[in-house]
CSV table of C-alpha atoms in Angstrom, one decimal:
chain,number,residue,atom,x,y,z
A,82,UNK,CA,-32.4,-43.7,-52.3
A,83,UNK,CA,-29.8,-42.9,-54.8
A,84,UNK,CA,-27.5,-39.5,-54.3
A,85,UNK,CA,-27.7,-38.9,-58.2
A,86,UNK,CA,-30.0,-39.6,-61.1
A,87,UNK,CA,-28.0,-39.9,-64.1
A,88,UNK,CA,-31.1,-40.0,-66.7
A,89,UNK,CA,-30.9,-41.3,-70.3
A,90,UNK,CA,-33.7,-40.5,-72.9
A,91,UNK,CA,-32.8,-42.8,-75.8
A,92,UNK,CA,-34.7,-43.8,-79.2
A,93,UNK,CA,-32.8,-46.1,-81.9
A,94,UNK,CA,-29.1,-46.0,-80.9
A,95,UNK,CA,-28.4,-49.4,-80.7
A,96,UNK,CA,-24.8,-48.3,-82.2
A,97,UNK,CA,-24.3,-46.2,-79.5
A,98,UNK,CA,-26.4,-46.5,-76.4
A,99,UNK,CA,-24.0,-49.5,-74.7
A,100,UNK,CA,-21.3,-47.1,-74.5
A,101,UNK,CA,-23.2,-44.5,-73.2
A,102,UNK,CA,-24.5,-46.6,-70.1
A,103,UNK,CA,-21.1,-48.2,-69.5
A,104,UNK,CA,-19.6,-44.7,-69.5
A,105,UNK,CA,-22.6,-44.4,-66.8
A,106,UNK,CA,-21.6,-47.2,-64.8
A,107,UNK,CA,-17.6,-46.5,-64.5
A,108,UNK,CA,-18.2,-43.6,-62.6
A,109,UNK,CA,-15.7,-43.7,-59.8
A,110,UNK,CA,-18.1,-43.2,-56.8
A,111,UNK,CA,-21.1,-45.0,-56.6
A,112,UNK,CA,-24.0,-43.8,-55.2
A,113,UNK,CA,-25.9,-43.4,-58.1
A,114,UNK,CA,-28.6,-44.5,-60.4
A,115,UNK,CA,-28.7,-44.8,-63.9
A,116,UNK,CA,-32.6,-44.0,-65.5
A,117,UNK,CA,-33.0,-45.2,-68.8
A,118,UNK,CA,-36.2,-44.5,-71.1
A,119,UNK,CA,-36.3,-45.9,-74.4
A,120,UNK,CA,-38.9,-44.2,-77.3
A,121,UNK,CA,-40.2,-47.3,-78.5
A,122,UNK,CA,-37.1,-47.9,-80.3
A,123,UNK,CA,-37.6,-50.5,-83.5
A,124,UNK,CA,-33.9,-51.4,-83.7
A,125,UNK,CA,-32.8,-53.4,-81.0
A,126,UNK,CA,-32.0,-50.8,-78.7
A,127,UNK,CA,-34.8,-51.5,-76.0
A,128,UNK,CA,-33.5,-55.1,-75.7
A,129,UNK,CA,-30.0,-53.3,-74.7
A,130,UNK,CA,-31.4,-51.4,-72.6
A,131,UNK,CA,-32.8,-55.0,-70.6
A,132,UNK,CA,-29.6,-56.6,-70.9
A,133,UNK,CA,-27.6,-53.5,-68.8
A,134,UNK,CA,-30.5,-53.7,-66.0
A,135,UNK,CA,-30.4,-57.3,-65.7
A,136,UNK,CA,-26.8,-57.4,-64.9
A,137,UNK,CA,-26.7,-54.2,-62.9
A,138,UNK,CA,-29.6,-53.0,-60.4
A,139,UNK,CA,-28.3,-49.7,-60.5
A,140,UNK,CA,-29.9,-49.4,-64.0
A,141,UNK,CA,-33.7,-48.6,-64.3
A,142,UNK,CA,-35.1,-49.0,-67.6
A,143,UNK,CA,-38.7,-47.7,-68.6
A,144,UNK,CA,-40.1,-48.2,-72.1
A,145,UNK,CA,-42.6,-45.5,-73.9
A,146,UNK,CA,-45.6,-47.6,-75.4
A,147,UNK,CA,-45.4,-45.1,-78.4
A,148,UNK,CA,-43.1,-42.7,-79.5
A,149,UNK,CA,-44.0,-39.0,-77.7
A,150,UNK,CA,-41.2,-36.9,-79.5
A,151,UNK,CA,-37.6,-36.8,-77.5
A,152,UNK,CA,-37.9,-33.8,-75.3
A,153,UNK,CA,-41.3,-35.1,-73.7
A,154,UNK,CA,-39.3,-38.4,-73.0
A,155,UNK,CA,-36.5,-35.7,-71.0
A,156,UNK,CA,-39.9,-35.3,-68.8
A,157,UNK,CA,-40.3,-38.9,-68.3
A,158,UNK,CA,-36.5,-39.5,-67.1
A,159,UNK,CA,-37.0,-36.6,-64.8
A,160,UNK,CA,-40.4,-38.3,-63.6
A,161,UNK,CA,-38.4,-41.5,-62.7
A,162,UNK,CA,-35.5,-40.1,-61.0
A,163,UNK,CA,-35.6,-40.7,-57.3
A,164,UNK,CA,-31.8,-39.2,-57.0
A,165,UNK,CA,-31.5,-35.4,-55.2
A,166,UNK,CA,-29.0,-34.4,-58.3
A,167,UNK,CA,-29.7,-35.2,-61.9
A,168,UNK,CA,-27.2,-35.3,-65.2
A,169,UNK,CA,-28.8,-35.7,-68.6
A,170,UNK,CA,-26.7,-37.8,-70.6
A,171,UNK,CA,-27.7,-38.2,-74.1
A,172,UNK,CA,-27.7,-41.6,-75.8
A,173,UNK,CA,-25.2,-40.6,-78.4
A,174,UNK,CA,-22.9,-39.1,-75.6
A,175,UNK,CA,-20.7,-40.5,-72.7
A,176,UNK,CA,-19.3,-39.2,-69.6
A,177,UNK,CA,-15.8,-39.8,-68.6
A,178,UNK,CA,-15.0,-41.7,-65.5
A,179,UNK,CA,-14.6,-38.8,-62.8
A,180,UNK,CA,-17.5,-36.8,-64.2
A,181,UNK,CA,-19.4,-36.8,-60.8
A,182,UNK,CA,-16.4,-37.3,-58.9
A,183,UNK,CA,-15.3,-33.8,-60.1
A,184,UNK,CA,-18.5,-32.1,-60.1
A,185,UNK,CA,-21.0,-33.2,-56.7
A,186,UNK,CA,-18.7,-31.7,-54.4
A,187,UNK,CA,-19.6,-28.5,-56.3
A,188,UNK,CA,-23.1,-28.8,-56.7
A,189,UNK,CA,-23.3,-29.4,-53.2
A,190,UNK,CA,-22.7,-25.8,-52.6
A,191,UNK,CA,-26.4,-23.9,-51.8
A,192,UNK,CA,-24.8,-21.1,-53.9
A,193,UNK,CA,-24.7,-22.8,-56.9
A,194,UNK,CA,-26.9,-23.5,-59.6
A,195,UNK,CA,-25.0,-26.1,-61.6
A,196,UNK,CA,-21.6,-27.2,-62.7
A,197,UNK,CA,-20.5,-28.2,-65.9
A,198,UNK,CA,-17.1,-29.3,-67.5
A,199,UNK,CA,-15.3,-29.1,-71.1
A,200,UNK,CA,-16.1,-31.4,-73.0
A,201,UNK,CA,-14.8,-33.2,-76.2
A,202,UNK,CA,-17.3,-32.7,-79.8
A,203,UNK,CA,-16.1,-35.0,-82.5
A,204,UNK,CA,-16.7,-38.2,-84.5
A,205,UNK,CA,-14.9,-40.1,-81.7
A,206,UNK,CA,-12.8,-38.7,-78.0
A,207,UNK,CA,-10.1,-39.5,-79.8
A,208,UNK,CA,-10.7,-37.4,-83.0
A,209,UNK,CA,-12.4,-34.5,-81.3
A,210,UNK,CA,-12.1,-30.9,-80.5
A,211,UNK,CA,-12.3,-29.7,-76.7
A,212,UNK,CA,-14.9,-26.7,-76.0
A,213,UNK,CA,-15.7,-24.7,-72.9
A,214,UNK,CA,-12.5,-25.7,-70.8
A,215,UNK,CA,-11.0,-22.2,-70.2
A,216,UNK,CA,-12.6,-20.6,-67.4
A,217,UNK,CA,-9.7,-21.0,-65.1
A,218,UNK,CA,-9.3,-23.4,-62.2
A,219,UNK,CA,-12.1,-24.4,-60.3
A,220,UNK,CA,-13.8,-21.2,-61.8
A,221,UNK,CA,-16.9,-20.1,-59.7
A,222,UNK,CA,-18.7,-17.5,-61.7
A,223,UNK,CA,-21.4,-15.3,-60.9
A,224,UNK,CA,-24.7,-15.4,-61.9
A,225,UNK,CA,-24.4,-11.8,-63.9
A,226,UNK,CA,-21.0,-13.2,-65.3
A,227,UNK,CA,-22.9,-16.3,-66.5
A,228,UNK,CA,-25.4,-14.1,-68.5
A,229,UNK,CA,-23.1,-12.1,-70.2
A,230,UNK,CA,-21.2,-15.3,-71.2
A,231,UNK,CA,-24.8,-16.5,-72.5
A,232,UNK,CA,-25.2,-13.0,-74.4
A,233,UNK,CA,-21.9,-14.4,-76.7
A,234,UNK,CA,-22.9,-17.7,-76.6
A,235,UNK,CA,-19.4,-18.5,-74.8
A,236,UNK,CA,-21.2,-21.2,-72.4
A,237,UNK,CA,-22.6,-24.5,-73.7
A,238,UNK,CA,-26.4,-25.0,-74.3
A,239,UNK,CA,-26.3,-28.4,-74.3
A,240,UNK,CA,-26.9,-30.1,-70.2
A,241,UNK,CA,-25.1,-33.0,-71.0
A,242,UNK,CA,-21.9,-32.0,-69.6
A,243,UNK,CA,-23.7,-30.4,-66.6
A,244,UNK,CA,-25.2,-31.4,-63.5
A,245,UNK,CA,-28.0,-30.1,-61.6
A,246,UNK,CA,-30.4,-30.6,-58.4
A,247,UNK,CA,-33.5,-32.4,-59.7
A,248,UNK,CA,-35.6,-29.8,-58.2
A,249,UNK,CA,-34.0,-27.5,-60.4
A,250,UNK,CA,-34.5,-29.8,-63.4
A,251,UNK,CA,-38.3,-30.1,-62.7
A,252,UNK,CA,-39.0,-26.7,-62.4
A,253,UNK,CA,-36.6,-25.1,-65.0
A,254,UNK,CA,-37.1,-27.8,-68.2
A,255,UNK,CA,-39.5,-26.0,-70.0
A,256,UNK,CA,-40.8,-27.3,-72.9
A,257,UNK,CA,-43.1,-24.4,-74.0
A,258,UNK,CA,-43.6,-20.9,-73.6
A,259,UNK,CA,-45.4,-18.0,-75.2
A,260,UNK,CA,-42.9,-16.3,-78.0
A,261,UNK,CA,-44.0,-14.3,-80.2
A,262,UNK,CA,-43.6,-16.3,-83.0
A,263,UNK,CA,-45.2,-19.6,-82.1
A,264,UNK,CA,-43.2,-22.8,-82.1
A,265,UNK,CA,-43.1,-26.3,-80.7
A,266,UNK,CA,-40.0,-26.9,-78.6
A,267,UNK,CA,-40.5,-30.6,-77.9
A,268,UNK,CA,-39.5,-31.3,-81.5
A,269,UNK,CA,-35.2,-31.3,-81.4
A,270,UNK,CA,-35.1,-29.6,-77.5
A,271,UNK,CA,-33.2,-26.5,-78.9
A,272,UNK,CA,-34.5,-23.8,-76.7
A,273,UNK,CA,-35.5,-26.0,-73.3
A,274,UNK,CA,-32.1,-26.7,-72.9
A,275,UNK,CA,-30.8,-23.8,-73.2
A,276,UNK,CA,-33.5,-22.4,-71.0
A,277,UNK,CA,-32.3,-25.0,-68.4
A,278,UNK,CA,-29.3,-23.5,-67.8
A,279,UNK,CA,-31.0,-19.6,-67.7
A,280,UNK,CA,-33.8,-20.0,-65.3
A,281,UNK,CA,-31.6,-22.2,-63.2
A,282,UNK,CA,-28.2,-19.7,-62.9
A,283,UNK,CA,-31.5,-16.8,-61.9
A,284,UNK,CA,-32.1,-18.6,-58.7
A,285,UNK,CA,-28.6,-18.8,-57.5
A,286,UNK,CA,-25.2,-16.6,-56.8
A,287,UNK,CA,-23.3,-18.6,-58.8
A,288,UNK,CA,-23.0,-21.4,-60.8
A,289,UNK,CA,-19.3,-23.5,-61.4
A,290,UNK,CA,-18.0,-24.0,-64.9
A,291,UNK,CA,-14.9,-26.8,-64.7
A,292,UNK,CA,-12.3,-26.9,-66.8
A,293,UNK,CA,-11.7,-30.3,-66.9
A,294,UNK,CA,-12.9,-32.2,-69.4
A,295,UNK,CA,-15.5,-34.7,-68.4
A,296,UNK,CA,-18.1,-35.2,-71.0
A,297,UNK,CA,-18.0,-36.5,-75.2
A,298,UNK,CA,-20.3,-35.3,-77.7
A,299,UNK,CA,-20.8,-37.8,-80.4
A,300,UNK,CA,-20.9,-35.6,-83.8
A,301,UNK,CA,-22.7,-37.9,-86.1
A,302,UNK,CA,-24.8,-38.0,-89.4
A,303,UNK,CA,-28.2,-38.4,-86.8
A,304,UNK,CA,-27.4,-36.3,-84.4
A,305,UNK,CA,-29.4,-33.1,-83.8
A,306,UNK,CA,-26.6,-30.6,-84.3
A,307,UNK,CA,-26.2,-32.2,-88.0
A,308,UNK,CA,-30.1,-32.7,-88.6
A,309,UNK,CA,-31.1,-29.0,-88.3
A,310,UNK,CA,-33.3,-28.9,-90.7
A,311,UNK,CA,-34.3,-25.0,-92.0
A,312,UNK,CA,-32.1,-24.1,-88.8
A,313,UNK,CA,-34.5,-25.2,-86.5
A,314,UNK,CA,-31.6,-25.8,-84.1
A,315,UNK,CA,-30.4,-21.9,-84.4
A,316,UNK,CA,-34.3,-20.5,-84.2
A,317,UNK,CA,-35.1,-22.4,-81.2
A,318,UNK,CA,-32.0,-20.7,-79.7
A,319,UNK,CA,-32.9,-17.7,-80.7
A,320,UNK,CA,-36.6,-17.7,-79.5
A,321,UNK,CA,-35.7,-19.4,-76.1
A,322,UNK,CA,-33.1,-16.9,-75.8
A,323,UNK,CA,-34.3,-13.8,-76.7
A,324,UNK,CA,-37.7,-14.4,-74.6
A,325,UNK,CA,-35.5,-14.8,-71.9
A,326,UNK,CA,-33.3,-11.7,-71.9
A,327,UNK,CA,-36.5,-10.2,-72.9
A,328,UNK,CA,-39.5,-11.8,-70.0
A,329,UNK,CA,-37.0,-12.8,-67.2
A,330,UNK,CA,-33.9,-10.1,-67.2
A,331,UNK,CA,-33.5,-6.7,-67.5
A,332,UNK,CA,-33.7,-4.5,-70.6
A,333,UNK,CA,-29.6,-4.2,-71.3
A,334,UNK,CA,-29.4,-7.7,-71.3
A,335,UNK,CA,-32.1,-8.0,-74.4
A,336,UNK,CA,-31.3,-4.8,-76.2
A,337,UNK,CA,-27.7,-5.9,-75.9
A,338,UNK,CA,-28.6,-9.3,-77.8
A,339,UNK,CA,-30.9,-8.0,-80.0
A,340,UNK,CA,-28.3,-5.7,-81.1
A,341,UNK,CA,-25.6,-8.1,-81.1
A,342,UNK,CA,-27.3,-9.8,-83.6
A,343,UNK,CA,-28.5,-7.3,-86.0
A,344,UNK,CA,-25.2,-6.4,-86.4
A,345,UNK,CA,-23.9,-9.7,-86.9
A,346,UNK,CA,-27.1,-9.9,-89.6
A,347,UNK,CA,-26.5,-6.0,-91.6
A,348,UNK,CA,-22.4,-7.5,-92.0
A,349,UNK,CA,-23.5,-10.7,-93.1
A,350,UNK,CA,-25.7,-9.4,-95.6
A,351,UNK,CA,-24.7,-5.9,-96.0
A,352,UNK,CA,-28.0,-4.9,-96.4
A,353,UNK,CA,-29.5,-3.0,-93.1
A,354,UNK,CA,-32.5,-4.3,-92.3
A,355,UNK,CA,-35.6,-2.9,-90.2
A,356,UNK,CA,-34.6,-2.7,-86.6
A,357,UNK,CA,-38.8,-2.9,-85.8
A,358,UNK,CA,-39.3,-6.2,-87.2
A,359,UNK,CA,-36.1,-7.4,-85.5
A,360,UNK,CA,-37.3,-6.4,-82.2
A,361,UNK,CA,-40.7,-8.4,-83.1
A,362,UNK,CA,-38.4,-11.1,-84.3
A,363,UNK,CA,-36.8,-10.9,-81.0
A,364,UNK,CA,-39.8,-11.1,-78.5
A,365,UNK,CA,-39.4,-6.9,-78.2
A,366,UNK,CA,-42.7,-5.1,-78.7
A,367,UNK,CA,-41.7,-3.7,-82.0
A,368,UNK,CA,-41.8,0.2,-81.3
A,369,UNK,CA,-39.9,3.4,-82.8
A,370,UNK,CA,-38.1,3.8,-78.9
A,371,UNK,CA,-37.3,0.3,-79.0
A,372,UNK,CA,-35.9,0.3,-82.0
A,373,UNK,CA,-33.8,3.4,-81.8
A,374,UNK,CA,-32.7,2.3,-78.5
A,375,UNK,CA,-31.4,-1.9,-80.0
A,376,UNK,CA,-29.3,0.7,-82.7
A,377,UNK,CA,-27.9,3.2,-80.0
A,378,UNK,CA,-26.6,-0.2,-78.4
A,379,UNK,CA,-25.4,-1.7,-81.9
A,380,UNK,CA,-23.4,1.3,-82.5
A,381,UNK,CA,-21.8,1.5,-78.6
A,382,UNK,CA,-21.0,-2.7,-79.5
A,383,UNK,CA,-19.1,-1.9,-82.8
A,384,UNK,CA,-17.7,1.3,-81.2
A,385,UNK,CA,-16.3,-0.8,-78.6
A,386,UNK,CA,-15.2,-3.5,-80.9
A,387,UNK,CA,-13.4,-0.8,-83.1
A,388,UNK,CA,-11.4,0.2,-79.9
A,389,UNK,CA,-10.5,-2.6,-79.1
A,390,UNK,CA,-9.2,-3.3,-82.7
A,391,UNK,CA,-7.4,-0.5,-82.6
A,392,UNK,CA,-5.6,-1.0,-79.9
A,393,UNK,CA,-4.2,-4.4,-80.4
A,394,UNK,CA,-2.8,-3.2,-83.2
């Protein structure tokens, strides 16, 4: 059996999804599998698909009879993988050469929960900007460290520049839970990513956040970062996240994000709005002490931001 399961969910990116198995396949160690499941693409892309696992038998390709939304087809490339570690890898997206070279010997590790790289966000990795590179050398962080990085969205929510241990994958890929406010997850995967990373880094001491940069994430006019539609990309965020902070961590960890961005909201706007529907908002229970207690940490944030204003200048 394969060490790794590299798994690619893919639906009509004929454009793209050659690259993105090559950039599979010219990984510079070998034991590895590449899992492809195509949508029931219409455009070409299944045939592809055929052509890279008739030519290499490290490449599985599996075909949807109809098309069951993309983050239930994530379930179905985690279904197939027979690897012990798994990297999604996006059909849009590529991985550089020495992706898993730089990354298994981490992972590897019983302490840690995952390790990602920086990776390049553009039209092209040539014409791109390089994100979450500058956590130091080698940078082993702990879990608590990993949640307050979450809390200012200083981490990427995205697992394709991350790799995991399948067992970790099937348990932690959620694709619904109860938030307050119902919604369905399994429409754009904003929230179950996200929500990878969380309830995996809870289970470990660490997790391992590279700095080299590894991974390209094709910015496009059909990817889901440009398609968020009535900021459906930012709510899922916000409900995967908040339920989080709120069902699995303690309560500083919610009040601080709940706080965070109620202030972000009253400067925004200039208008203060009512801290109780926040918290409901939020996935809090919506009381007076709740309330009072999200706006005692709001004002300790922006006293502590005002300090340290103050004294850089």
């Amino acid at each position: 059996m394969p060490k790794i399961s590299i798994l690619i969910p893919v639906y009509n990116r004929k454009k793209f999804i050659a690259d993105c198995i090559q950039s599979a396949l010219n990984q510079t160690i070998s034991d590895f599998e590449v899992v492809v499941v195509d949508n029931a693409s219409d455009d070409g892309t299944w045939e592809v698909c055929q052509q890279f696992a008739e030519k290499d038998r490290r490449v599985r390709v599996f075909q949807n009879d109809t098309n069951i939304g993309p983050v239930k087809n994530w379930l179905v490339c985690v279904e197939k993988a027979r690897g012990e570690y798994g990297k999604i890898l996006f059909s849009d997206d590529l991985i550089f050469p020495q992706f898993l070279e730089h990354t298994i010997p981490f992972i590897e590790n019983p302490e840690v929960g995952f390790v990602s790289t920086g990776v390049i966000i553009g039209a092209s990795p040539e014409n791109g900007s390089i994100y979450f590179s500058s956590f130091g050398d080698e940078s082993f962080i702990s879990s608590p460290q990993y949640f307050q990085l979450l809390l200012n969205a200083s981490v990427p929510f995205s697992p394709g520049a991350a790799v995991f241990r399948m067992k970790d994958i099937r348990k932690n890929l959620q694709v619904s839970f109860p938030t307050r406010i119902p919604r369905d997850f399994t429409l754009n995967g904003a929230g179950p990513d996200v929500l990878l990373f969380a309830l995996t880094a809870i289970a470990y001491k660490s997790v391992v956040m590279l700095p080299s940069v590894d991974a390209f994430f094709r910015s496009h006019p059909e990817s889901i970062s440009i398609l968020n539609n009535d900021n459906e990309v930012e709510n899922g965020y916000r409900a995967a996240l908040a339920w989080f902070f709120a069902k699995k961590l303690s309560g500083k960890y919610w009040r601080k994000y709940a706080a965070r961005s109620w202030l972000s909201k009253t400067l925004k706007t200039r208008k203060i709005s009512s801290l109780v529907q926040h918290c409901v908002y939020y996935e809090g229970r919506g009381t007076i002490i709740e309330a009072l207690m999200v706006l005692v940490t709001a004002f300790s944030l922006a006293a502590g931001k005002l300090i340290g204003f103050l004294r850089r200048h």
